[in-house]
């Protein structure tokens, strides 16, 4: 009789453990699916940005930009901003404050 009780308790313990493992497996699969969906969305966003960059840096777009920049008076544009003035130096560009 004690062997039968121990066998039943052992089977119950194994069954409960298997149910917990199954639940954990389902959670991991759901998390994996969520991460794959997020990765797919980020890849789509990256591809859209790459298309925008390619369109903005096409030879025709660069020519249009250069034509617009030629018409702007260089003395009225502050490219360095209020923080620094860029000047050419022997080793490259130095930032002077």
mmCIF file of C-alpha atoms in Angstrom:
data_model
loop_
_atom_site.group_PDB
_atom_site.id
_atom_site.type_symbol
_atom_site.label_atom_id
_atom_site.label_comp_id
_atom_site.label_asym_id
_atom_site.label_seq_id
_atom_site.Cartn_x
_atom_site.Cartn_y
_atom_site.Cartn_z
ATOM 1 C CA UNK A 1 0.000 0.000 0.000
ATOM 2 C CA UNK A 2 2.730 2.566 0.822
ATOM 3 C CA UNK A 3 4.362 1.859 -2.536
ATOM 4 C CA UNK A 4 1.112 2.609 -4.342
ATOM 5 C CA UNK A 5 0.744 5.936 -2.492
ATOM 6 C CA UNK A 6 4.332 6.864 -3.272
ATOM 7 C CA UNK A 7 3.854 5.947 -6.926
ATOM 8 C CA UNK A 8 0.670 8.060 -7.157
ATOM 9 C CA UNK A 9 2.364 11.007 -5.429
ATOM 10 C CA UNK A 10 5.366 10.660 -7.744
ATOM 11 C CA UNK A 11 3.099 10.648 -10.808
ATOM 12 C CA UNK A 12 1.237 13.708 -9.518
ATOM 13 C CA UNK A 13 4.536 15.496 -8.963
ATOM 14 C CA UNK A 14 5.770 14.589 -12.453
ATOM 15 C CA UNK A 15 2.435 15.672 -13.973
ATOM 16 C CA UNK A 16 2.529 19.033 -12.192
ATOM 17 C CA UNK A 17 6.121 19.571 -13.300
ATOM 18 C CA UNK A 18 5.216 18.762 -16.898
ATOM 19 C CA UNK A 19 2.317 21.227 -16.789
ATOM 20 C CA UNK A 20 4.618 23.957 -15.470
ATOM 21 C CA UNK A 21 7.172 23.242 -18.178
ATOM 22 C CA UNK A 22 4.449 23.354 -20.846
ATOM 23 C CA UNK A 23 3.222 26.724 -19.548
ATOM 24 C CA UNK A 24 6.764 28.076 -19.533
ATOM 25 C CA UNK A 25 7.265 26.819 -23.098
ATOM 26 C CA UNK A 26 4.089 28.614 -24.227
ATOM 27 C CA UNK A 27 5.245 31.862 -22.595
ATOM 28 C CA UNK A 28 8.636 31.636 -24.295
ATOM 29 C CA UNK A 29 6.992 30.997 -27.677
ATOM 30 C CA UNK A 30 4.685 33.999 -27.214
ATOM 31 C CA UNK A 31 7.631 36.226 -26.265
ATOM 32 C CA UNK A 32 9.604 34.966 -29.267
ATOM 33 C CA UNK A 33 6.686 35.748 -31.562
ATOM 34 C CA UNK A 34 6.362 39.260 -30.086
ATOM 35 C CA UNK A 35 10.086 39.892 -30.558
ATOM 36 C CA UNK A 36 9.984 38.658 -34.154
ATOM 37 C CA UNK A 37 7.044 40.953 -34.894
ATOM 38 C CA UNK A 38 8.902 43.902 -33.356
ATOM 39 C CA UNK A 39 12.029 43.038 -35.358
ATOM 40 C CA UNK A 40 9.977 42.893 -38.556
ATOM 41 C CA UNK A 41 8.480 46.335 -37.846
ATOM 42 C CA UNK A 42 11.942 47.792 -37.177
ATOM 43 C CA UNK A 43 13.279 46.282 -40.410
ATOM 44 C CA UNK A 44 10.371 47.819 -42.324
ATOM 45 C CA UNK A 45 11.138 51.213 -40.756
ATOM 46 C CA UNK A 46 14.827 50.850 -41.637
ATOM 47 C CA UNK A 47 14.008 49.952 -45.241
ATOM 48 C CA UNK A 48 11.715 52.994 -45.562
ATOM 49 C CA UNK A 49 14.493 55.217 -44.200
ATOM 50 C CA UNK A 50 16.999 53.687 -46.618
ATOM 51 C CA UNK A 51 14.659 54.479 -49.503
ATOM 52 C CA UNK A 52 14.330 58.067 -48.270
ATOM 53 C CA UNK A 53 18.116 58.423 -48.019
ATOM 54 C CA UNK A 54 18.580 56.927 -51.475
ATOM 55 C CA UNK A 55 16.024 59.342 -52.926
ATOM 56 C CA UNK A 56 17.621 62.321 -51.176
ATOM 57 C CA UNK A 57 21.124 61.420 -52.324
ATOM 58 C CA UNK A 58 20.357 60.570 -55.923
ATOM 59 C CA UNK A 59 22.393 62.555 -58.451
ATOM 60 C CA UNK A 60 19.334 64.552 -59.549
ATOM 61 C CA UNK A 61 18.397 65.439 -55.962
ATOM 62 C CA UNK A 62 21.969 66.460 -55.190
ATOM 63 C CA UNK A 63 22.063 68.680 -58.272
ATOM 64 C CA UNK A 64 18.823 70.403 -57.217
ATOM 65 C CA UNK A 65 20.227 70.951 -53.728
ATOM 66 C CA UNK A 66 23.459 72.380 -55.099
ATOM 67 C CA UNK A 67 21.524 74.757 -57.344
ATOM 68 C CA UNK A 68 19.497 75.982 -54.377
ATOM 69 C CA UNK A 69 22.636 76.434 -52.285
ATOM 70 C CA UNK A 70 24.319 78.467 -55.025
ATOM 71 C CA UNK A 71 21.520 81.015 -54.798
ATOM 72 C CA UNK A 72 21.963 81.515 -51.021
ATOM 73 C CA UNK A 73 24.317 84.258 -49.895
ATOM 74 C CA UNK A 74 27.056 82.530 -47.890
ATOM 75 C CA UNK A 75 27.574 85.520 -45.590
ATOM 76 C CA UNK A 76 24.025 85.311 -44.245
ATOM 77 C CA UNK A 77 24.166 81.623 -43.296
ATOM 78 C CA UNK A 78 25.673 80.648 -39.952
ATOM 79 C CA UNK A 79 26.590 77.000 -40.548
ATOM 80 C CA UNK A 80 28.584 76.579 -37.338
ATOM 81 C CA UNK A 81 25.843 77.851 -35.078
ATOM 82 C CA UNK A 82 26.349 79.904 -31.995
ATOM 83 C CA UNK A 83 28.765 77.484 -30.319
ATOM 84 C CA UNK A 84 31.800 77.390 -32.577
ATOM 85 C CA UNK A 85 33.478 78.677 -35.704
ATOM 86 C CA UNK A 86 35.138 76.145 -37.998
ATOM 87 C CA UNK A 87 38.386 77.097 -39.641
ATOM 88 C CA UNK A 88 40.721 75.056 -41.819
ATOM 89 C CA UNK A 89 43.944 74.066 -40.081
ATOM 90 C CA UNK A 90 47.046 72.170 -41.096
ATOM 91 C CA UNK A 91 45.889 68.846 -39.624
ATOM 92 C CA UNK A 92 42.199 69.199 -40.533
ATOM 93 C CA UNK A 93 39.360 71.282 -39.146
ATOM 94 C CA UNK A 94 39.758 72.844 -35.717
ATOM 95 C CA UNK A 95 36.907 74.126 -33.594
ATOM 96 C CA UNK A 96 37.622 77.558 -32.213
ATOM 97 C CA UNK A 97 35.490 78.928 -29.386
#
